[in-house]
PDB file of C-alpha atoms in Angstrom:
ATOM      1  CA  UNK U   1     115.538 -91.937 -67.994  1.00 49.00           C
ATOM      2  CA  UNK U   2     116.247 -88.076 -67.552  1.00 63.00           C
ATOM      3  CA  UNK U   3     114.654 -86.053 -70.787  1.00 77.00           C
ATOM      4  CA  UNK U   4     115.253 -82.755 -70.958  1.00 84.00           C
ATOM      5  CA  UNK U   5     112.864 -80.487 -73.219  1.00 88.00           C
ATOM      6  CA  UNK U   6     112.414 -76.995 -74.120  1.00 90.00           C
ATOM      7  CA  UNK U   7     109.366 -75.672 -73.598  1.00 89.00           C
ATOM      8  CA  UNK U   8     107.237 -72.040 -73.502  1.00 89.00           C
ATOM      9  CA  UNK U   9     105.880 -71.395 -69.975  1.00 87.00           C
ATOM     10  CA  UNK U  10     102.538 -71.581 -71.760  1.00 86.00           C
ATOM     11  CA  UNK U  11     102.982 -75.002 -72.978  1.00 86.00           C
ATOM     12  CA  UNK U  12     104.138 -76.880 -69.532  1.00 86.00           C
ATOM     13  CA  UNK U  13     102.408 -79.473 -67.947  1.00 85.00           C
ATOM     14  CA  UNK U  14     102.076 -77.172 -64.546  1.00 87.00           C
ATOM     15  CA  UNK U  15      98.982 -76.750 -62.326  1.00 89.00           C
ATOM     16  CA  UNK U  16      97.424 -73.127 -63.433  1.00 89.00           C
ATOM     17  CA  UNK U  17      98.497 -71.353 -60.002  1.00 90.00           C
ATOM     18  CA  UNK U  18     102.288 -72.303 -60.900  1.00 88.00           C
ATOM     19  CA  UNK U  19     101.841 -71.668 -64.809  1.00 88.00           C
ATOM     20  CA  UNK U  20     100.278 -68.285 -63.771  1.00 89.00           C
ATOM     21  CA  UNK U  21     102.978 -67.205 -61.566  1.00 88.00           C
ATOM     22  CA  UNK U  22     105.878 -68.189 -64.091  1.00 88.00           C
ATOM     23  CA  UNK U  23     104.236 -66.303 -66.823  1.00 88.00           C
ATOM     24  CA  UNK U  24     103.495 -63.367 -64.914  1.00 88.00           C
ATOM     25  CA  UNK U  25     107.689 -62.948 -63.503  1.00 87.00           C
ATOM     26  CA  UNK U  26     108.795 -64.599 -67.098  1.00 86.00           C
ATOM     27  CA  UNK U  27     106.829 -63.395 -69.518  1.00 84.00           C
ATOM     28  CA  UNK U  28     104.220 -66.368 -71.601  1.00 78.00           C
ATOM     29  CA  UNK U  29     106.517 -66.981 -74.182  1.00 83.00           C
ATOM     30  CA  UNK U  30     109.723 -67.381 -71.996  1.00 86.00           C
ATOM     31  CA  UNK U  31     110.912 -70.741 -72.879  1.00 89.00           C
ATOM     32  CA  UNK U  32     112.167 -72.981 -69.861  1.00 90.00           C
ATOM     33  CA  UNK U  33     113.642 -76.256 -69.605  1.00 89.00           C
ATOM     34  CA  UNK U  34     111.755 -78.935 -68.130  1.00 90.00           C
ATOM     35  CA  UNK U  35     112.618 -82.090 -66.811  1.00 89.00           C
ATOM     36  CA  UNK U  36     110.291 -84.991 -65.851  1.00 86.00           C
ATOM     37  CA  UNK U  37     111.516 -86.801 -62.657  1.00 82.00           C
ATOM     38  CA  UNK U  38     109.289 -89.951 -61.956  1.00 81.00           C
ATOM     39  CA  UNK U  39     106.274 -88.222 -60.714  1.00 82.00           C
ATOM     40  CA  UNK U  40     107.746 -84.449 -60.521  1.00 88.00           C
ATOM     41  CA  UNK U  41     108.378 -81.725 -62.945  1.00 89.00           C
ATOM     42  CA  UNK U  42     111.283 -79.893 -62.841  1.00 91.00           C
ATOM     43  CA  UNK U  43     111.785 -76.416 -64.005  1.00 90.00           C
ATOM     44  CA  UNK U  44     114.714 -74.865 -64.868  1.00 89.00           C
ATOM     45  CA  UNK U  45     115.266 -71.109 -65.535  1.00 85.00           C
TER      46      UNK U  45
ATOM     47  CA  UNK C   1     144.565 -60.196  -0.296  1.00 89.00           C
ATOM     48  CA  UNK C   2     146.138 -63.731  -1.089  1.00 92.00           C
ATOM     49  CA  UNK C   3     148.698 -65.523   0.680  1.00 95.00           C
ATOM     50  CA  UNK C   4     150.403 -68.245  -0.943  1.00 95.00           C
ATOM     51  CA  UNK C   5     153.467 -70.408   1.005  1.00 95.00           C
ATOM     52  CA  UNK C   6     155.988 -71.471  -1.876  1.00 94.00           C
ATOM     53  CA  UNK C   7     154.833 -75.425  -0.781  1.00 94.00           C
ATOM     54  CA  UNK C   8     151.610 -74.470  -2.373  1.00 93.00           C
ATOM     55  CA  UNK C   9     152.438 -72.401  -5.141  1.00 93.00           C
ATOM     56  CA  UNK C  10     152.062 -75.144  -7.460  1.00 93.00           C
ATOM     57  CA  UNK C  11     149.105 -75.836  -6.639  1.00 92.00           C
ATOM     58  CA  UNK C  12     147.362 -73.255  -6.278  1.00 93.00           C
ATOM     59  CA  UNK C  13     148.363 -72.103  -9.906  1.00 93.00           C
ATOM     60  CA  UNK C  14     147.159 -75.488 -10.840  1.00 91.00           C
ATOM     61  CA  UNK C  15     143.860 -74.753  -9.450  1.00 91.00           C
ATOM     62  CA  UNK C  16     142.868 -71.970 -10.974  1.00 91.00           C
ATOM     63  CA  UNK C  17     144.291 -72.586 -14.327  1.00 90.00           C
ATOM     64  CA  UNK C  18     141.592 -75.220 -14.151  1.00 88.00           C
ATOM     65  CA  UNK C  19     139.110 -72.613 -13.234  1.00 87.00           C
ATOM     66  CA  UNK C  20     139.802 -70.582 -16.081  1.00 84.00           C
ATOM     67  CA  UNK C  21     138.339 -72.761 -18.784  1.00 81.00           C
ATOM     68  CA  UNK C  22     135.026 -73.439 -16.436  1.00 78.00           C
ATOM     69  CA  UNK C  23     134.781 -69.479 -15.949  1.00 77.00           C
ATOM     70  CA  UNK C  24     134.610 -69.378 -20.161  1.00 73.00           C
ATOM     71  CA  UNK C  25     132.271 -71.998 -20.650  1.00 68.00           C
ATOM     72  CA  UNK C  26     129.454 -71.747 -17.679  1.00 63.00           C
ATOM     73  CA  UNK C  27     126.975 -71.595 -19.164  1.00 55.00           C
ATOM     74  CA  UNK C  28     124.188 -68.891 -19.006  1.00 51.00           C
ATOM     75  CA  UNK C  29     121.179 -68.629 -17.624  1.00 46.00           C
ATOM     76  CA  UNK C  30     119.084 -65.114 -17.152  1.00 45.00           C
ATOM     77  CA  UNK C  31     121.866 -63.016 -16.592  1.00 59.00           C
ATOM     78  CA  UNK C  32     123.367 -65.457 -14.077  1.00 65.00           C
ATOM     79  CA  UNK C  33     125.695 -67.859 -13.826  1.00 68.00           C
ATOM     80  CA  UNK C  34     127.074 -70.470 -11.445  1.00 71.00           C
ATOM     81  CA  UNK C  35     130.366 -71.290 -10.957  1.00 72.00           C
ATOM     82  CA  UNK C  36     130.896 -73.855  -8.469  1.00 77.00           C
ATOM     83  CA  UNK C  37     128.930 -72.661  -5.349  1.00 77.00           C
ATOM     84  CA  UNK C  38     129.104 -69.155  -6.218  1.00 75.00           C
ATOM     85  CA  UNK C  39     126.290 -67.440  -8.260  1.00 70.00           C
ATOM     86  CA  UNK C  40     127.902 -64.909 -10.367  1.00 68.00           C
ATOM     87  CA  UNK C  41     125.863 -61.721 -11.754  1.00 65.00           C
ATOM     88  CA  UNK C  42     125.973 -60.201 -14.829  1.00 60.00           C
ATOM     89  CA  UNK C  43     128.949 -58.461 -15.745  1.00 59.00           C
ATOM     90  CA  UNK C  44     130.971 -59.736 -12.354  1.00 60.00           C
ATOM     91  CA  UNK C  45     132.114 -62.440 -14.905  1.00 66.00           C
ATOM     92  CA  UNK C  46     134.594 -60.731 -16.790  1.00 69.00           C
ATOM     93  CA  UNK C  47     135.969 -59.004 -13.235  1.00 72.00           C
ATOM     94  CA  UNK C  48     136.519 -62.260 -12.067  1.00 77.00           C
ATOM     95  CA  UNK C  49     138.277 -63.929 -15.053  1.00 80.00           C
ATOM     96  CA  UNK C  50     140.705 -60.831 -15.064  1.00 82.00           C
ATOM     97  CA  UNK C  51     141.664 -61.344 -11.464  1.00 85.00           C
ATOM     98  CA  UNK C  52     141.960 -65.002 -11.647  1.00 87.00           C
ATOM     99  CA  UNK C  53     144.117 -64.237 -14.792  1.00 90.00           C
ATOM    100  CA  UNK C  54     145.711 -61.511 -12.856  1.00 91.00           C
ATOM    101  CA  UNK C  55     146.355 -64.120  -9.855  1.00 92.00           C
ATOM    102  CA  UNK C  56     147.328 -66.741 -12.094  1.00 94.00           C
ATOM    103  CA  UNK C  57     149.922 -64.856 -13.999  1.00 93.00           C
ATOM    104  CA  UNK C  58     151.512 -63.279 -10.853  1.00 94.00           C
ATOM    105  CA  UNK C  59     151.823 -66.638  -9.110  1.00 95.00           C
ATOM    106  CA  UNK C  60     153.878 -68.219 -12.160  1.00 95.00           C
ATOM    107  CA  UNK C  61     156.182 -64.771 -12.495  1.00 94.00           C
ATOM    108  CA  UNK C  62     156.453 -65.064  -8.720  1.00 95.00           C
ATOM    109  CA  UNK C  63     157.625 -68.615  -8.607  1.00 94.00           C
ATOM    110  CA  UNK C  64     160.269 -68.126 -11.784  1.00 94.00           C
ATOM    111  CA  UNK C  65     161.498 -65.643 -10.147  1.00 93.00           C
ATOM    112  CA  UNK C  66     162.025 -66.998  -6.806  1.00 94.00           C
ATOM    113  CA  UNK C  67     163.449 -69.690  -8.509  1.00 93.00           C
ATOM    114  CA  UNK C  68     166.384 -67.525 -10.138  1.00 94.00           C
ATOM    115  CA  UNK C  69     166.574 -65.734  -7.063  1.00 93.00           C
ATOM    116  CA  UNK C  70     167.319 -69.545  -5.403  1.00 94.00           C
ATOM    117  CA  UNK C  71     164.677 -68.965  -2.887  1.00 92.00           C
ATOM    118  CA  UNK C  72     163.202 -72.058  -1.288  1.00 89.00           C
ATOM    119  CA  UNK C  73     160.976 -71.343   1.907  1.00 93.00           C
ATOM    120  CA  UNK C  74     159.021 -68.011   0.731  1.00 95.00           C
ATOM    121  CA  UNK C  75     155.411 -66.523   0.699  1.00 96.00           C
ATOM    122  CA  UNK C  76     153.938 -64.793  -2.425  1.00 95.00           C
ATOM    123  CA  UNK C  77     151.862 -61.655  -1.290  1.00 95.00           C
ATOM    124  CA  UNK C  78     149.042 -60.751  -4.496  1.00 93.00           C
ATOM    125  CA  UNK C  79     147.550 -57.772  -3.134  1.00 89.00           C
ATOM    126  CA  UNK C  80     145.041 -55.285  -5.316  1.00 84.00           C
ATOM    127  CA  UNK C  81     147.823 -53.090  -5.865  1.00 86.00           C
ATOM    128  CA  UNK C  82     150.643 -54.449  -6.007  1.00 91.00           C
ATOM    129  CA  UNK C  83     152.494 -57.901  -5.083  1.00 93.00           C
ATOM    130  CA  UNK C  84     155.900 -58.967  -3.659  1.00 94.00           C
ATOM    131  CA  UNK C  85     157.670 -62.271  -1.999  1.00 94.00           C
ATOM    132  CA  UNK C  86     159.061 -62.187   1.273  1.00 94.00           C
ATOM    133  CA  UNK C  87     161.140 -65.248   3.104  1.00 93.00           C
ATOM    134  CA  UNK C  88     159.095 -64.211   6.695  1.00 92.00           C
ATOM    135  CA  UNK C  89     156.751 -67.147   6.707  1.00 90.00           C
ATOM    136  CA  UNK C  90     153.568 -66.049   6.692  1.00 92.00           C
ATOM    137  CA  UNK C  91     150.195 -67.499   7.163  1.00 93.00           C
ATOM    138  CA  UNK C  92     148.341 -68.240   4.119  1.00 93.00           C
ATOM    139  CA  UNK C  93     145.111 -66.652   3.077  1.00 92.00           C
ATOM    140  CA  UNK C  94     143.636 -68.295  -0.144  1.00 90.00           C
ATOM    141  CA  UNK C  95     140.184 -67.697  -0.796  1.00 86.00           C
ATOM    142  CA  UNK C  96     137.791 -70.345  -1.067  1.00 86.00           C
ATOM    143  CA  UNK C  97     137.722 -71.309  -4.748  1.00 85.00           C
ATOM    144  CA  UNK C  98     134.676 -73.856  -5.987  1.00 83.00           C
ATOM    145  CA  UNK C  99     136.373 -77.302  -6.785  1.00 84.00           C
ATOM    146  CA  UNK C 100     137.877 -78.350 -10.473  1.00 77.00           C
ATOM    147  CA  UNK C 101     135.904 -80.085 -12.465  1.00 77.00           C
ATOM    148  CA  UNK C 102     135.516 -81.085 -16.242  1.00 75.00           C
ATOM    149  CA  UNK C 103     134.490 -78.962 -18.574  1.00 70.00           C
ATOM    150  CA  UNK C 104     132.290 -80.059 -20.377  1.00 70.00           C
ATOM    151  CA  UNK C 105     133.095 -79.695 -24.533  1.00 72.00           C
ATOM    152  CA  UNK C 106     130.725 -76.988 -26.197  1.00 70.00           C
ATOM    153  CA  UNK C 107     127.751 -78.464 -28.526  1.00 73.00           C
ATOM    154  CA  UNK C 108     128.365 -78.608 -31.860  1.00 78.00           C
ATOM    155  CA  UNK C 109     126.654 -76.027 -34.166  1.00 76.00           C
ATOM    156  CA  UNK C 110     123.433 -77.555 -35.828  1.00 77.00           C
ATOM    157  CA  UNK C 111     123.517 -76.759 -39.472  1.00 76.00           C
ATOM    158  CA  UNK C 112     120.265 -77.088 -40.865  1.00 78.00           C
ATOM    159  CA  UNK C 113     120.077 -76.491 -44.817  1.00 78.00           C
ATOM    160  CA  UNK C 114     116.636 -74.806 -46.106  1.00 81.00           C
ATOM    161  CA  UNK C 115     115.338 -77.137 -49.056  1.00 86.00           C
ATOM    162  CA  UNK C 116     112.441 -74.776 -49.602  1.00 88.00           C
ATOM    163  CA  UNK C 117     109.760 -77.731 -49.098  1.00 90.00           C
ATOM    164  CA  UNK C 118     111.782 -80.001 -51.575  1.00 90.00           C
ATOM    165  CA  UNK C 119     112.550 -83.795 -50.609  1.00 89.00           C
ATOM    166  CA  UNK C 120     116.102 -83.432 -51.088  1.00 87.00           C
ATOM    167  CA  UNK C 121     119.300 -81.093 -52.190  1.00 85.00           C
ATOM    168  CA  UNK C 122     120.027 -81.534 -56.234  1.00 85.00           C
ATOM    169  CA  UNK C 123     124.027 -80.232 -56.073  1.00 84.00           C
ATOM    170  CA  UNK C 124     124.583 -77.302 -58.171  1.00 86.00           C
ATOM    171  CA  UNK C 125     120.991 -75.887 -57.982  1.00 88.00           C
ATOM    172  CA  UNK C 126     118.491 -73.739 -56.389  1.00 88.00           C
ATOM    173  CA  UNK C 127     115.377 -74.757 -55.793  1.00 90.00           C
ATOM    174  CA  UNK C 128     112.179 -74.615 -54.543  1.00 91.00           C
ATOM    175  CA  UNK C 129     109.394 -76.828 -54.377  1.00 92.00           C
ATOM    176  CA  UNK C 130     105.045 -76.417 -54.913  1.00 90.00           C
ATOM    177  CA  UNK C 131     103.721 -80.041 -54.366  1.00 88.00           C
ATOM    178  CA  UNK C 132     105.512 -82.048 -57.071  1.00 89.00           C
ATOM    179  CA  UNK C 133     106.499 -79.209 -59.105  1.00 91.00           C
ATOM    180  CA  UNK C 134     110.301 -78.305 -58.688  1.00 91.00           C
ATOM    181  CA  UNK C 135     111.443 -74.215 -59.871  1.00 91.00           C
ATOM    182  CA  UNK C 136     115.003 -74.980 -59.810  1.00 91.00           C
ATOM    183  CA  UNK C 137     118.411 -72.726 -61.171  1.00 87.00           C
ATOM    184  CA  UNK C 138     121.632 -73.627 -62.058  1.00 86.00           C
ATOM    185  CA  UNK C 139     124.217 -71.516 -59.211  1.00 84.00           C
ATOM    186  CA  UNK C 140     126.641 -69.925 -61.395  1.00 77.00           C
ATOM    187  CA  UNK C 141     129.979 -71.176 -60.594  1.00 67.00           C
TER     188      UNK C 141
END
């Protein structure tokens, strides 16, 4: 099942290299929406 | 020059209307390309598409108008300048033109779509992929 949650780039389940780059072109507490896909993570801006 | 008896008009026009097609589509290869048994150089091609077309279009005008003119036994003269018909029976001079033969149809375009190092397209969205983390968009419609 699809779940769809809003989250601050801060808060997201993302290896630090990714989280790092998102915070630094968004801004930490840009919130995203984030989708879990079996074993992926999906971000959506 | 070119020669053509009215017996053979038709198919002479036939045979280089067939050549026409092979001229466009030859494919090529370092500036060269071969056309039958003739190597052609760079920039001879579109020379010799012209006069073909040239040829081509004077032997059809020639043979309409013989035809309202009710001629039956006549020669078509294509010279560089300029071209007539005349009923004196002359001897034909065609040039030597490589043999007809199928053109083969051009390869289709390959498409291929960028999925930025994702497993598959998600319709409606941009994305890109980092292992199994997906940054993905919504394309404004």
């Amino acid at each position: 099942m699809k779940s769809l949650q809003k989250k601050k780039i801060v808060d997201l389940p993302l290896p630090p290299e990714i989280k790092e780059v998102l915070t630094k072109v968004l801004g930490p507490n840009e919130e995203v929406y984030v989708e879990i896909l079996g074993g992926r993570i999906r971000v959506i801006l | 020059m070119i020669v053509v008896r009215s017996t053979n008009i038709e198919r002479v026009i036939w045979h280089v209307r067939s050549l026409l097609p092979q001229l466009e589509s030859t494919p090529i290869t370092l500036a060269r390309r071969q056309v039958g048994n003739y190597v052609i150089g760079l920039g001879t091609l579109g020379y010799l598409y012209t006069a073909l077309s040239s040829v081509l279009e004077t032997l059809v005008e020639a043979g309409k108008m013989a035809n309202d003119l009710k001629l039956r036994d006549y020669t078509v003269v294509i010279g560089p300048e300029e071209s007539y018909i005349t009923t004196t029976p002359l001897s034909e001079v065609i040039p030597p033109l490589p043999p007809p033969k199928e053109v083969p149809p051009l390869p289709k375009e390959d498409v291929a779509l960028n999925t930025f190092k994702c497993p598959d397209l998600t319709p409606g969205m941009v994305k890109f992929c980092v292992d199994n983390v997906e940054i993905a968009y919504f394309l404004s419609r």
